[in-house]
mmCIF file of C-alpha atoms in Angstrom:
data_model
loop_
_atom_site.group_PDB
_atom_site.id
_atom_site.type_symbol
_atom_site.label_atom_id
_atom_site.label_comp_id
_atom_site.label_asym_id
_atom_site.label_seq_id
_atom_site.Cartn_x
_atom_site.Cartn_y
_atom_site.Cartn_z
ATOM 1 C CA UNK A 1 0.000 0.000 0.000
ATOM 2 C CA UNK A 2 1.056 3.469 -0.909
ATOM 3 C CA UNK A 3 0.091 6.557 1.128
ATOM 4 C CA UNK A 4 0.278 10.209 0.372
ATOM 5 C CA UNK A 5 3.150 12.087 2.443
ATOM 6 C CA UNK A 6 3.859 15.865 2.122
ATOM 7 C CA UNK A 7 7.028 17.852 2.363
ATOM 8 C CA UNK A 8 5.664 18.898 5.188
ATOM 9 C CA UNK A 9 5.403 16.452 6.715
ATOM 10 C CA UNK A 10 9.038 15.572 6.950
ATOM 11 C CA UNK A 11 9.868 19.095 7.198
ATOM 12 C CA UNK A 12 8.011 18.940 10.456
ATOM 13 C CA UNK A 13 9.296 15.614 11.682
ATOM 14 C CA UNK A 14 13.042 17.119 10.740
ATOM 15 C CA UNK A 15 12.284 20.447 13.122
ATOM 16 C CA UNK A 16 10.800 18.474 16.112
ATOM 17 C CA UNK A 17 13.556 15.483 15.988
ATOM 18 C CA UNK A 18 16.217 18.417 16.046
ATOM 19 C CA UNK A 19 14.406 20.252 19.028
ATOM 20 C CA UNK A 20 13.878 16.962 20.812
ATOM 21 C CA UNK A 21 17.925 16.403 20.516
ATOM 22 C CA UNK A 22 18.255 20.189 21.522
ATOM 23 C CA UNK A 23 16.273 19.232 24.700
ATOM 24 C CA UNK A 24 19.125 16.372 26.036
ATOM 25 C CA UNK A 25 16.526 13.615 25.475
ATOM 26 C CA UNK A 26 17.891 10.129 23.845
ATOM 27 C CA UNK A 27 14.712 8.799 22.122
ATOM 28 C CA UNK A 28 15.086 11.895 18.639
ATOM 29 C CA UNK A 29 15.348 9.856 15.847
ATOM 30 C CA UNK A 30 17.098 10.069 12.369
ATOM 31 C CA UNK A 31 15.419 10.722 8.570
ATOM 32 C CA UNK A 32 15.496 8.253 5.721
ATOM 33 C CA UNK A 33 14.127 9.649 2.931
ATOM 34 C CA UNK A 34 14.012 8.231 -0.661
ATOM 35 C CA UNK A 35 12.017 10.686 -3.191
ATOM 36 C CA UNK A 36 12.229 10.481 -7.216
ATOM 37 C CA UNK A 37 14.307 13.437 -8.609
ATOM 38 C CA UNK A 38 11.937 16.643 -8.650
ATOM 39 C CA UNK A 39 10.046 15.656 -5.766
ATOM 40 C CA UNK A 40 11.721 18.488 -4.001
ATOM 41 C CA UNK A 41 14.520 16.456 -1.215
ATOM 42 C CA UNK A 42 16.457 19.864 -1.193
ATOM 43 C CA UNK A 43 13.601 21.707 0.271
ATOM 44 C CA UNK A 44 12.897 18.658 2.604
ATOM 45 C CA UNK A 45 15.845 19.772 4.416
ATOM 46 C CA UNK A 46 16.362 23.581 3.648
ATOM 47 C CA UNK A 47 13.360 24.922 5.431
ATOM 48 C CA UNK A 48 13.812 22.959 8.675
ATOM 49 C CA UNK A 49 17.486 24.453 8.185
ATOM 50 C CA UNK A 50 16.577 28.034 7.912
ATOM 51 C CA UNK A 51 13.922 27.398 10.383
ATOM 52 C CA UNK A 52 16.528 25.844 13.138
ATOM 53 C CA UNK A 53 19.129 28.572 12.127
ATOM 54 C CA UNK A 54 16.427 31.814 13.031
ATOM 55 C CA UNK A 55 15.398 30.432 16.126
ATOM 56 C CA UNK A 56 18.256 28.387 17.787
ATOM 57 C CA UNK A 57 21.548 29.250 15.920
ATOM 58 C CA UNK A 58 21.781 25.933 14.830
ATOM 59 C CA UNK A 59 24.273 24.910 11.692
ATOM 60 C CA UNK A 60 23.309 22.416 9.294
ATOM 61 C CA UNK A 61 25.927 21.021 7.407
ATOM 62 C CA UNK A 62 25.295 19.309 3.983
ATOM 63 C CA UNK A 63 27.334 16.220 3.144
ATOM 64 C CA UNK A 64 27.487 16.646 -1.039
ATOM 65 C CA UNK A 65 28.981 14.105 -3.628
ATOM 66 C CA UNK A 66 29.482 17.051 -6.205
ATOM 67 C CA UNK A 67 31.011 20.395 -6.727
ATOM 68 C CA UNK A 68 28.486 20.915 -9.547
ATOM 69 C CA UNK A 69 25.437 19.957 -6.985
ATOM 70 C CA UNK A 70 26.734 22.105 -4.059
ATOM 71 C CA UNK A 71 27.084 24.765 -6.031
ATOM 72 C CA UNK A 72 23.568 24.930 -7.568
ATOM 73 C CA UNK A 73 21.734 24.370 -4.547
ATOM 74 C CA UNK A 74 23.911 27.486 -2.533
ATOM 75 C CA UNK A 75 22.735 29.501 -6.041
ATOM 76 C CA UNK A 76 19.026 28.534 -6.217
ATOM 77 C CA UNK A 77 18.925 29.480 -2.631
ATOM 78 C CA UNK A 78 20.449 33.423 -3.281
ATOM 79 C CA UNK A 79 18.241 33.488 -6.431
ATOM 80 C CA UNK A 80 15.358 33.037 -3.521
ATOM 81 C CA UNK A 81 16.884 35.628 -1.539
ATOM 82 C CA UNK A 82 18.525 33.663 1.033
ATOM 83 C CA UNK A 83 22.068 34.538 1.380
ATOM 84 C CA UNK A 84 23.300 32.604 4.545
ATOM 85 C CA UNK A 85 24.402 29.183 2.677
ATOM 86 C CA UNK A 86 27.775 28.633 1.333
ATOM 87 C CA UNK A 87 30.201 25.752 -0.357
ATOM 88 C CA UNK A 88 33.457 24.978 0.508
ATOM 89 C CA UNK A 89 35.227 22.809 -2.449
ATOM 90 C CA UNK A 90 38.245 23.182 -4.467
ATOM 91 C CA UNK A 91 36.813 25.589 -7.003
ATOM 92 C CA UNK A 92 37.124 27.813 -4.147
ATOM 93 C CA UNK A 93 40.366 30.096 -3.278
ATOM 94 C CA UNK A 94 42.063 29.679 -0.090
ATOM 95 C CA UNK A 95 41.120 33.121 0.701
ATOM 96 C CA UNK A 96 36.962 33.169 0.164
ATOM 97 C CA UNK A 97 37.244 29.431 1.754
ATOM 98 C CA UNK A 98 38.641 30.862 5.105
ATOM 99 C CA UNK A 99 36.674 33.621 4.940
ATOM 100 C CA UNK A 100 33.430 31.332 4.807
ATOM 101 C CA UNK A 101 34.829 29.172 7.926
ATOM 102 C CA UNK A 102 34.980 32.262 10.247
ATOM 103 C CA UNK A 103 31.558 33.894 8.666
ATOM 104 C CA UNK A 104 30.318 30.405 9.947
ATOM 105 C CA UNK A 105 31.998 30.190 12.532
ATOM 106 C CA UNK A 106 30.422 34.035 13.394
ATOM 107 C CA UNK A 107 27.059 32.955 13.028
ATOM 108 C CA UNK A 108 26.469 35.049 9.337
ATOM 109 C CA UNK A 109 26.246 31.752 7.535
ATOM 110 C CA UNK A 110 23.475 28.851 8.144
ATOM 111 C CA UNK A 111 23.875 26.161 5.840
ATOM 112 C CA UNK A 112 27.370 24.523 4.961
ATOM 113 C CA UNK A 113 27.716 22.452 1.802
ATOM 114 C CA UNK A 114 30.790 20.337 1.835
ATOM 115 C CA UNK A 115 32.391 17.014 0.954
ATOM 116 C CA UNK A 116 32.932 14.501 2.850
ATOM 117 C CA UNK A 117 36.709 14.720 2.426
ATOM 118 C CA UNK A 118 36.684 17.962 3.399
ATOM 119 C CA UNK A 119 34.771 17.163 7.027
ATOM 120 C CA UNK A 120 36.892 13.945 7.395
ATOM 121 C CA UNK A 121 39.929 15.924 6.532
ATOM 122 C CA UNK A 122 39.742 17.926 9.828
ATOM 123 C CA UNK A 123 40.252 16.113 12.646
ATOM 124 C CA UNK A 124 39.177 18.870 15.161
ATOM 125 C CA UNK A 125 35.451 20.387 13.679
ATOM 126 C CA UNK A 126 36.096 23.460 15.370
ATOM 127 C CA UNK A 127 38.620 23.937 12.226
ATOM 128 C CA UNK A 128 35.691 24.033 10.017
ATOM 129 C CA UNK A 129 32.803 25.323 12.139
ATOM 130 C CA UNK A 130 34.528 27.148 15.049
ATOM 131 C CA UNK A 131 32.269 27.147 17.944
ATOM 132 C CA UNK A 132 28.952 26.904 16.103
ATOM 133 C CA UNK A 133 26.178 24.238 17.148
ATOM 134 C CA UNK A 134 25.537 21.045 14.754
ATOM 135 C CA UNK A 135 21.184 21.073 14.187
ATOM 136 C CA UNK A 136 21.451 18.343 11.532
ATOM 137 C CA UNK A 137 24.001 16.559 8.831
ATOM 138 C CA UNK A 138 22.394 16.285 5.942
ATOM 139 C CA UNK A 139 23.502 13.264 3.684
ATOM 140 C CA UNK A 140 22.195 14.395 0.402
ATOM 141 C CA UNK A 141 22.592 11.137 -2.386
ATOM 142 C CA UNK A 142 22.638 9.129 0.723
ATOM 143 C CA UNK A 143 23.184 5.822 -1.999
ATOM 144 C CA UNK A 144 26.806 6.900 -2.325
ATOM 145 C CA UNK A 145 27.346 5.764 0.958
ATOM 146 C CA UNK A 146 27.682 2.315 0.127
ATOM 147 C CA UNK A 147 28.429 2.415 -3.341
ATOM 148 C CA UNK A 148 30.877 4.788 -4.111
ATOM 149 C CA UNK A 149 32.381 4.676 -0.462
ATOM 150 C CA UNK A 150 33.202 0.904 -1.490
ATOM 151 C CA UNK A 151 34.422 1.342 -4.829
ATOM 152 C CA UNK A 152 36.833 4.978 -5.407
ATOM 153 C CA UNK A 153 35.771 6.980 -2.511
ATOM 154 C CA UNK A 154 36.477 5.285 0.896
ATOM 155 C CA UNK A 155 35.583 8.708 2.380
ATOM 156 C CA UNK A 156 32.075 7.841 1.953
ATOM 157 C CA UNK A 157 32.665 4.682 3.830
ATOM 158 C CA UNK A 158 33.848 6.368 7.112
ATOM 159 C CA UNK A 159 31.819 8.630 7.421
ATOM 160 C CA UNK A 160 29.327 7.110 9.787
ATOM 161 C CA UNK A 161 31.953 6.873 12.353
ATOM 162 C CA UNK A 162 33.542 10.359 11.932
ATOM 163 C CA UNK A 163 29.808 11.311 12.302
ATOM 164 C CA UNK A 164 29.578 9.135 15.653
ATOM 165 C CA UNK A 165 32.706 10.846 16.633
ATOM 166 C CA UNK A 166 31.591 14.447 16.293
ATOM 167 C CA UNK A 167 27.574 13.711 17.950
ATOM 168 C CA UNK A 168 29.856 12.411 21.176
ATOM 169 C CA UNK A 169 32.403 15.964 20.995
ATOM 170 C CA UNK A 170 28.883 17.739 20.654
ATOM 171 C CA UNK A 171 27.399 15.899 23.635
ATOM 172 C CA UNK A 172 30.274 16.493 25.761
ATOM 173 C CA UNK A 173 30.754 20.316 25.008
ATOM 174 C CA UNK A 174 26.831 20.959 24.575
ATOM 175 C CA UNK A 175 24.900 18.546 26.415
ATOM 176 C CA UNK A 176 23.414 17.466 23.163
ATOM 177 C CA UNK A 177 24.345 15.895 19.839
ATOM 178 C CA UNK A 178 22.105 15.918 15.966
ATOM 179 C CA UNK A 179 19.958 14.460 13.664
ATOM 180 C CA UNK A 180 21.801 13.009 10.547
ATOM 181 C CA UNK A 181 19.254 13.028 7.961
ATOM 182 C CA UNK A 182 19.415 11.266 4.561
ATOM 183 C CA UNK A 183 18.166 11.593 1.194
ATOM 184 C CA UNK A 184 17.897 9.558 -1.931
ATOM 185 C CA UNK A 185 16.385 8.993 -4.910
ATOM 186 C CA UNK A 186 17.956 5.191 -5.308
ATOM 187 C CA UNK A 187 18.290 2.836 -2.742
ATOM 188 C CA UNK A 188 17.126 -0.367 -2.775
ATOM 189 C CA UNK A 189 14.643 -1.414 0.512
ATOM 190 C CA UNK A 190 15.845 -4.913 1.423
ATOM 191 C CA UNK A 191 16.540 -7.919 -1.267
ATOM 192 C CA UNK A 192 19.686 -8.811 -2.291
ATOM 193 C CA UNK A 193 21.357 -5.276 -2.690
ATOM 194 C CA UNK A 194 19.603 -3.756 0.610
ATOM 195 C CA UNK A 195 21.524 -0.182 0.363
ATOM 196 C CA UNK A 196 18.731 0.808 2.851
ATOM 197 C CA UNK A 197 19.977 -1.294 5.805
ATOM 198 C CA UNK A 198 23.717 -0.872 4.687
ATOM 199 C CA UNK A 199 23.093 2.751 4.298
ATOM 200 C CA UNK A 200 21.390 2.956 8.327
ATOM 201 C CA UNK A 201 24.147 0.771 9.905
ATOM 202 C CA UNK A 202 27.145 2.098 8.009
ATOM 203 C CA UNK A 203 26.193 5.995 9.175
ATOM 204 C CA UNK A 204 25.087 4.572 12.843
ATOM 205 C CA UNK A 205 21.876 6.001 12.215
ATOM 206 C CA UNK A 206 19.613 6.217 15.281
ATOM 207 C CA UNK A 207 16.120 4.109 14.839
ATOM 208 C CA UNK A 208 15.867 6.424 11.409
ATOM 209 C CA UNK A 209 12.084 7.461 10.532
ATOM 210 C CA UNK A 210 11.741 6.333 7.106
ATOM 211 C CA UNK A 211 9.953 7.268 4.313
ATOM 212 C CA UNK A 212 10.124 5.048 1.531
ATOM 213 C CA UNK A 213 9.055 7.452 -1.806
ATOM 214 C CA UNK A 214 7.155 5.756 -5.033
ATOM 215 C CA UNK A 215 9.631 6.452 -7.427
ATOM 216 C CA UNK A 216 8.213 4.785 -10.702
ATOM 217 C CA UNK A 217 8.007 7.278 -13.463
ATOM 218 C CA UNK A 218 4.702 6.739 -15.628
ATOM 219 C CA UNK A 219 6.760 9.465 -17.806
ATOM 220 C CA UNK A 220 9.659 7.645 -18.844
ATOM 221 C CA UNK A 221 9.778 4.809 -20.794
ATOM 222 C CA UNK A 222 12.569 2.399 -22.625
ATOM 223 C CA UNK A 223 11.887 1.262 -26.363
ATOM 224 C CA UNK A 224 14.280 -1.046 -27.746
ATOM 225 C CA UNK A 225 13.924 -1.820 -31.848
ATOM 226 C CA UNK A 226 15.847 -4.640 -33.183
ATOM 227 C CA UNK A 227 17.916 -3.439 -36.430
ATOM 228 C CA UNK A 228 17.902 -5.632 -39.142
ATOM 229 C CA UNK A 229 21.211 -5.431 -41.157
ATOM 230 C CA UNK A 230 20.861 -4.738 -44.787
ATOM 231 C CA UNK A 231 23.320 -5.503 -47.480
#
C-alpha cells in the first residue's frame, strides 16, 4: 500500500527530531528519505534548516557528492533571496574558503555544503565550524554511501563513524548531539542489494524514521527496436 506524504510532513518531523535532541533527550530519531528526482529532497531539508538557524543558531551542514550539486543548490537558494548558505570545495580560493569558515563560525552563515573529504579531513570540527552548534548533517545522495564509499571513494565509507565521533564531541561540550538526515532517490529497501539497511548501519543512524518514496516514473519509458542489417 502506498500513502500520500507531504514535504511537510518531513519538514516537520526534521524540526521536532532536532528540538527533541536540543532538549538532552535520547529517544530523537534520524530521517530516511528516498524521493524520485523533482520531488523536491532539497527543500525537505532547507526549510527545517533556515527554520533551526532563526530560532536556535543551529548549523546544518550538507554532506554533497558534487562540486556541480553544491554549487547549484547554494545559487538557487540566493536566487530566492537567502544569502546565509555557502560551499566549501576546491573551485574555491584559499582566501573566500577561510573567509566562509569564520563567517560560519560568526554565526552570518546557516547552511554549509561540503564534501565529505573535506569534514573527514579535519580532525578537530572546530577547524571548520569554530564554535557553532551542529542542528542536523544532511547526507544528500545518501546511496553513495555504500556504493561509491566501497568502490573509489572510501571517504564515503567512514563517514558514519567520523559522524559518531563528532555527535559524542557535541554531547560532551553541549549537552546534546544531531539528527543526521538522509536523502535519496535510489536505494534499494531490502533484497539482495539492501543499500537501505547498509546505508542505516554504516552511518550509525539512530532508529531512522523512514519514508520510503514511489519512485516509478509513468513518464519515462525504454523502447528497444531490433535493427535488421541490410546488405
Amino acid at each position: 500500500d502506498t500513502i500520500n506524504i507531504s514535504q511537510e510532513q518531513i519538514v516537520s518531523d526534521l524540526v521536532t527530531q532536532v528540538e527533541t535532541c536540543m532538549n538532552g533527550r535520547n529517544d530523537f530519531r534520524d530521517l530516511f528519505v528516498t524521493a524520485p528526482t523533482g520531488a523536491g529532497k532539497s527543500a525537505m531539508f532547507q526549510l527545517p534548516a533556515i527554520y533551526l538557524a532563526e530560532n536556535y543558531n543551529l548549523l546544518t551542514i550538507v554532506i554533497s557528492p558534487l562540486i556541480g550539486l553544491m554549487n547549484d543548490q547554494v545559487k538557487n537558494l540566493e536566487i530566492k533571496n537567502y544569502k546565509y548558505a555557502r560551499t566549501i570545495n576546491s573551485d574555491i580560493s584559499p582566501v573566500i574558503k577561510q573567509d566562509i569558515i569564520e563567517k560560519v563560525a560568526s554565526s552570518q552563515y546557516h547552511i554549509l555544503y561540503i564534501s565529505p573529504e573535506t569534514l573527514l579531513s579535519r580532525s578537530d570540527v572546530e577547524q571548520l565550524i569554530g564554535d557553532r552548534t551542529i542542528g542536523m548533517i544532511v547526507i544528500d545522495e545518501a546511496h553513495i554511501v555504500t556504493t561509491w564509499g566501497k568502490q573509489f571513494r572510501p571517504d564515503y565509507w567512514y563517514l558514519g563513524d567520523h559522524i559518531t565521533k563528532l555527535r559524542k564531541i557535541q554531547l560532551d561540550k553541549k549537552g546534546h548531539s544531531f539528527v543526521i538526515a538522509t536523502f535519496t532517490a535510489t536505494a534499494i529497501f531490502h533484497g539482495i542489494e539492501d543499500m537501505y539497511t547498509e546505508t542505516i548501519n554504516s552511518l550509525n543512524m539512530f532508529d531512522p524514521i523512514t519514508y520510503l518514496g514511489f519512485v516509478k516514473r509513468n513518464d519515462i519509458e525504454i523502447q528497444i527496436e531490433k535493427k535488421i542489417k541490410t546488405k
